[in-house]
Amino acid sequence: MALVVATSIAGAREAMEVAPKGGSSRGLVPTMGALHEGHHELIQVARRECDWLAVSIFVNPTQFGPEEDFDTYPRDLESDLARCRQLGVDLVFQPGRDEIYPATHRTFVEIETVTSHLCGRFRPGHFRGVATIVLKLLNILEPDRAYFGEKDAQQTVVVRQMVKDLHLPVNIRQVPTVRDTDGLAISSRNRHLGLRERKAATVLFRTLKEIRTMVLQGARDAGQVRRNGLRLLSREPLVQVEYLDLVDPETMQPVSRIQGPVRAAGAIRLGRVRLIDNVLCEDRDG
Ligand code: AMP
């Protein structure tokens, strides 16, 4: 089937009328565009698992704070459409701001506890914006499965909490983080890094891997592990640390004793660019 591009909700619903029904599955990959290898992987996994696949491209203003990079966030619609066409996507939903947030818009989704640490703590209102746009997209495109990246693991937890609490009939799938060869998690924001910053950025994943090693070797004092991680990050003078924490992977609450799987998550700034990453530290042999 040829790719359909819809900029209105009515247009998206029209395209969905030709989608297979009755026992077949519809997929959705929500994105903010400027598609890269990370999105590519999500789309490929979704394409394999679903009979009909929509990708949404919308730089969602409500998840950006007033001092954040909404205006400079990369946008590249032509190449996004080419990539979606190449990957066999059925529908690209690319609404304008007024289609999603008309002047009369008044409703937002607020999710408690799982948003209180990590990015939720440093980006007030961010997950309120994320949950609101995801709920809108689920309502508009009615997927059976929606795909999210592990790079934004807290986002997946927030969305799963919303799906459970609001009884939404959708399966949330998480896809592992895609990395550059030197380990840096691929992100739309990486293109704003200068050469020296790009090199320095690898310290985040190196630190998270080091933390994972400490945990798998039996470290139990999360505070001590965290301090060791912070010491590693501080060796890179271009990097400012926003947070580095070890959290329970289900609740996203910081742990003090490591007694089961933990997620090590960090956010750093390099100049004006903010980067996040995380790894699951889980002893698979128990
Ligand atoms: P974004 O366009 O940045 O909002 O990302 C859209 C989706 O792609 C989110 O679910 C992200 O978690 C996911 N994503 C972004 N970067 C990566 C990556 N490097 N690997 C896997 N998924 C990613």
PDB file of N, CA and C in Angstrom, residues 146-192:
ATOM      1  N   ALA A 146       1.513   0.050  20.664  1.00  0.00           N
ATOM      2  CA  ALA A 146       2.259   1.292  20.456  1.00  0.00           C
ATOM      3  C   ALA A 146       3.687   1.069  20.933  1.00  0.00           C
ATOM      4  N   TYR A 147       4.647   1.660  20.233  1.00  0.00           N
ATOM      5  CA  TYR A 147       6.068   1.337  20.406  1.00  0.00           C
ATOM      6  C   TYR A 147       6.839   2.521  20.952  1.00  0.00           C
ATOM      7  N   PHE A 148       7.645   2.249  21.993  1.00  0.00           N
ATOM      8  CA  PHE A 148       8.445   3.285  22.635  1.00  0.00           C
ATOM      9  C   PHE A 148       9.864   2.771  22.823  1.00  0.00           C
ATOM     10  N   GLY A 149      10.823   3.694  22.918  1.00  0.00           N
ATOM     11  CA  GLY A 149      12.226   3.308  23.035  1.00  0.00           C
ATOM     12  C   GLY A 149      12.679   3.249  24.487  1.00  0.00           C
ATOM     13  N   GLU A 150      13.553   2.294  24.763  1.00  0.00           N
ATOM     14  CA  GLU A 150      14.097   2.155  26.116  1.00  0.00           C
ATOM     15  C   GLU A 150      14.962   3.357  26.504  1.00  0.00           C
ATOM     16  N   LYS A 151      15.457   4.083  25.515  1.00  0.00           N
ATOM     17  CA  LYS A 151      16.254   5.280  25.826  1.00  0.00           C
ATOM     18  C   LYS A 151      15.456   6.208  26.746  1.00  0.00           C
ATOM     19  N   ASP A 152      14.139   6.259  26.536  1.00  0.00           N
ATOM     20  CA  ASP A 152      13.261   7.068  27.379  1.00  0.00           C
ATOM     21  C   ASP A 152      12.464   6.127  28.289  1.00  0.00           C
ATOM     22  N   ALA A 153      13.182   5.371  29.117  1.00  0.00           N
ATOM     23  CA  ALA A 153      12.533   4.305  29.900  1.00  0.00           C
ATOM     24  C   ALA A 153      11.481   4.869  30.851  1.00  0.00           C
ATOM     25  N   GLN A 154      11.722   6.043  31.394  1.00  0.00           N
ATOM     26  CA  GLN A 154      10.715   6.612  32.305  1.00  0.00           C
ATOM     27  C   GLN A 154       9.429   6.928  31.532  1.00  0.00           C
ATOM     28  N   GLN A 155       9.595   7.338  30.288  1.00  0.00           N
ATOM     29  CA  GLN A 155       8.424   7.617  29.446  1.00  0.00           C
ATOM     30  C   GLN A 155       7.580   6.343  29.266  1.00  0.00           C
ATOM     31  N   THR A 156       8.252   5.212  29.028  1.00  0.00           N
ATOM     32  CA  THR A 156       7.498   3.961  28.865  1.00  0.00           C
ATOM     33  C   THR A 156       6.732   3.626  30.146  1.00  0.00           C
ATOM     34  N   VAL A 157       7.397   3.818  31.299  1.00  0.00           N
ATOM     35  CA  VAL A 157       6.738   3.520  32.568  1.00  0.00           C
ATOM     36  C   VAL A 157       5.523   4.430  32.756  1.00  0.00           C
ATOM     37  N   VAL A 158       5.676   5.702  32.421  1.00  0.00           N
ATOM     38  CA  VAL A 158       4.578   6.671  32.553  1.00  0.00           C
ATOM     39  C   VAL A 158       3.416   6.262  31.642  1.00  0.00           C
ATOM     40  N   VAL A 159       3.735   5.912  30.411  1.00  0.00           N
ATOM     41  CA  VAL A 159       2.675   5.546  29.459  1.00  0.00           C
ATOM     42  C   VAL A 159       1.985   4.256  29.909  1.00  0.00           C
ATOM     43  N   ARG A 160       2.772   3.289  30.384  1.00  0.00           N
ATOM     44  CA  ARG A 160       2.161   2.029  30.861  1.00  0.00           C
ATOM     45  C   ARG A 160       1.247   2.285  32.056  1.00  0.00           C
ATOM     46  N   GLN A 161       1.662   3.183  32.942  1.00  0.00           N
ATOM     47  CA  GLN A 161       0.839   3.527  34.110  1.00  0.00           C
ATOM     48  C   GLN A 161      -0.486   4.137  33.640  1.00  0.00           C
ATOM     49  N   MET A 162      -0.406   5.034  32.675  1.00  0.00           N
ATOM     50  CA  MET A 162      -1.620   5.674  32.152  1.00  0.00           C
ATOM     51  C   MET A 162      -2.547   4.630  31.504  1.00  0.00           C
ATOM     52  N   VAL A 163      -1.953   3.745  30.718  1.00  0.00           N
ATOM     53  CA  VAL A 163      -2.740   2.721  30.012  1.00  0.00           C
ATOM     54  C   VAL A 163      -3.474   1.831  31.019  1.00  0.00           C
ATOM     55  N   LYS A 164      -2.762   1.491  32.098  1.00  0.00           N
ATOM     56  CA  LYS A 164      -3.364   0.652  33.130  1.00  0.00           C
ATOM     57  C   LYS A 164      -4.461   1.428  33.868  1.00  0.00           C
ATOM     58  N   ASP A 165      -4.140   2.638  34.304  1.00  0.00           N
ATOM     59  CA  ASP A 165      -5.080   3.408  35.126  1.00  0.00           C
ATOM     60  C   ASP A 165      -6.328   3.804  34.343  1.00  0.00           C
ATOM     61  N   LEU A 166      -6.159   4.072  33.049  1.00  0.00           N
ATOM     62  CA  LEU A 166      -7.316   4.538  32.255  1.00  0.00           C
ATOM     63  C   LEU A 166      -7.936   3.413  31.420  1.00  0.00           C
ATOM     64  N   HIS A 167      -7.479   2.169  31.681  1.00  0.00           N
ATOM     65  CA  HIS A 167      -8.092   0.983  31.033  1.00  0.00           C
ATOM     66  C   HIS A 167      -8.059   1.098  29.513  1.00  0.00           C
ATOM     67  N   LEU A 168      -6.921   1.498  28.978  1.00  0.00           N
ATOM     68  CA  LEU A 168      -6.840   1.688  27.522  1.00  0.00           C
ATOM     69  C   LEU A 168      -6.515   0.351  26.846  1.00  0.00           C
ATOM     70  N   PRO A 169      -7.214   0.024  25.761  1.00  0.00           N
ATOM     71  CA  PRO A 169      -7.016  -1.282  25.124  1.00  0.00           C
ATOM     72  C   PRO A 169      -5.829  -1.274  24.159  1.00  0.00           C
ATOM     73  N   VAL A 170      -4.631  -1.081  24.697  1.00  0.00           N
ATOM     74  CA  VAL A 170      -3.450  -1.040  23.836  1.00  0.00           C
ATOM     75  C   VAL A 170      -2.289  -1.705  24.562  1.00  0.00           C
ATOM     76  N   ASN A 171      -1.449  -2.378  23.776  1.00  0.00           N
ATOM     77  CA  ASN A 171      -0.287  -3.060  24.309  1.00  0.00           C
ATOM     78  C   ASN A 171       0.926  -2.151  24.088  1.00  0.00           C
ATOM     79  N   ILE A 172       1.646  -1.831  25.177  1.00  0.00           N
ATOM     80  CA  ILE A 172       2.806  -0.935  25.058  1.00  0.00           C
ATOM     81  C   ILE A 172       4.073  -1.775  24.943  1.00  0.00           C
ATOM     82  N   ARG A 173       4.787  -1.576  23.844  1.00  0.00           N
ATOM     83  CA  ARG A 173       6.007  -2.358  23.588  1.00  0.00           C
ATOM     84  C   ARG A 173       7.221  -1.452  23.744  1.00  0.00           C
ATOM     85  N   GLN A 174       8.284  -1.992  24.352  1.00  0.00           N
ATOM     86  CA  GLN A 174       9.508  -1.201  24.497  1.00  0.00           C
ATOM     87  C   GLN A 174      10.630  -1.834  23.684  1.00  0.00           C
ATOM     88  N   VAL A 175      11.327  -1.001  22.929  1.00  0.00           N
ATOM     89  CA  VAL A 175      12.383  -1.466  22.018  1.00  0.00           C
ATOM     90  C   VAL A 175      13.741  -1.002  22.568  1.00  0.00           C
ATOM     91  N   PRO A 176      14.755  -1.894  22.584  1.00  0.00           N
ATOM     92  CA  PRO A 176      16.067  -1.525  23.148  1.00  0.00           C
ATOM     93  C   PRO A 176      16.698  -0.305  22.465  1.00  0.00           C
ATOM     94  N   THR A 177      17.540   0.387  23.213  1.00  0.00           N
ATOM     95  CA  THR A 177      18.188   1.608  22.730  1.00  0.00           C
ATOM     96  C   THR A 177      19.170   1.304  21.595  1.00  0.00           C
ATOM     97  N   VAL A 178      19.092   2.088  20.539  1.00  0.00           N
ATOM     98  CA  VAL A 178      20.039   1.972  19.431  1.00  0.00           C
ATOM     99  C   VAL A 178      21.172   2.962  19.681  1.00  0.00           C
ATOM    100  N   ARG A 179      22.411   2.488  19.535  1.00  0.00           N
ATOM    101  CA  ARG A 179      23.575   3.306  19.867  1.00  0.00           C
ATOM    102  C   ARG A 179      24.508   3.474  18.681  1.00  0.00           C
ATOM    103  N   ASP A 180      25.274   4.557  18.701  1.00  0.00           N
ATOM    104  CA  ASP A 180      26.362   4.699  17.746  1.00  0.00           C
ATOM    105  C   ASP A 180      27.450   3.693  18.118  1.00  0.00           C
ATOM    106  N   THR A 181      28.451   3.530  17.229  1.00  0.00           N
ATOM    107  CA  THR A 181      29.477   2.506  17.479  1.00  0.00           C
ATOM    108  C   THR A 181      30.252   2.778  18.768  1.00  0.00           C
ATOM    109  N   ASP A 182      30.352   4.044  19.183  1.00  0.00           N
ATOM    110  CA  ASP A 182      31.072   4.346  20.423  1.00  0.00           C
ATOM    111  C   ASP A 182      30.149   4.309  21.644  1.00  0.00           C
ATOM    112  N   GLY A 183      28.913   3.864  21.475  1.00  0.00           N
ATOM    113  CA  GLY A 183      28.025   3.658  22.618  1.00  0.00           C
ATOM    114  C   GLY A 183      27.024   4.774  22.852  1.00  0.00           C
ATOM    115  N   LEU A 184      27.264   5.959  22.283  1.00  0.00           N
ATOM    116  CA  LEU A 184      26.328   7.070  22.524  1.00  0.00           C
ATOM    117  C   LEU A 184      24.932   6.702  22.009  1.00  0.00           C
ATOM    118  N   ALA A 185      23.925   6.871  22.852  1.00  0.00           N
ATOM    119  CA  ALA A 185      22.547   6.614  22.431  1.00  0.00           C
ATOM    120  C   ALA A 185      22.180   7.604  21.326  1.00  0.00           C
ATOM    121  N   ILE A 186      21.629   7.091  20.234  1.00  0.00           N
ATOM    122  CA  ILE A 186      21.288   7.982  19.119  1.00  0.00           C
ATOM    123  C   ILE A 186      20.098   8.853  19.524  1.00  0.00           C
ATOM    124  N   SER A 187      20.209  10.135  19.244  1.00  0.00           N
ATOM    125  CA  SER A 187      19.161  11.087  19.622  1.00  0.00           C
ATOM    126  C   SER A 187      19.117  12.206  18.584  1.00  0.00           C
ATOM    127  N   SER A 188      17.922  12.740  18.391  1.00  0.00           N
ATOM    128  CA  SER A 188      17.786  13.856  17.443  1.00  0.00           C
ATOM    129  C   SER A 188      18.672  15.025  17.862  1.00  0.00           C
ATOM    130  N   ARG A 189      18.910  15.141  19.168  1.00  0.00           N
ATOM    131  CA  ARG A 189      19.676  16.296  19.664  1.00  0.00           C
ATOM    132  C   ARG A 189      21.182  16.143  19.441  1.00  0.00           C
ATOM    133  N   ASN A 190      21.655  14.914  19.117  1.00  0.00           N
ATOM    134  CA  ASN A 190      23.103  14.722  18.937  1.00  0.00           C
ATOM    135  C   ASN A 190      23.643  15.613  17.827  1.00  0.00           C
ATOM    136  N   ARG A 191      22.800  15.955  16.856  1.00  0.00           N
ATOM    137  CA  ARG A 191      23.289  16.763  15.731  1.00  0.00           C
ATOM    138  C   ARG A 191      23.656  18.184  16.159  1.00  0.00           C
ATOM    139  N   HIS A 192      23.229  18.584  17.352  1.00  0.00           N
ATOM    140  CA  HIS A 192      23.594  19.913  17.852  1.00  0.00           C
ATOM    141  C   HIS A 192      24.897  19.912  18.647  1.00  0.00           C
TER     142      HIS A 192
END
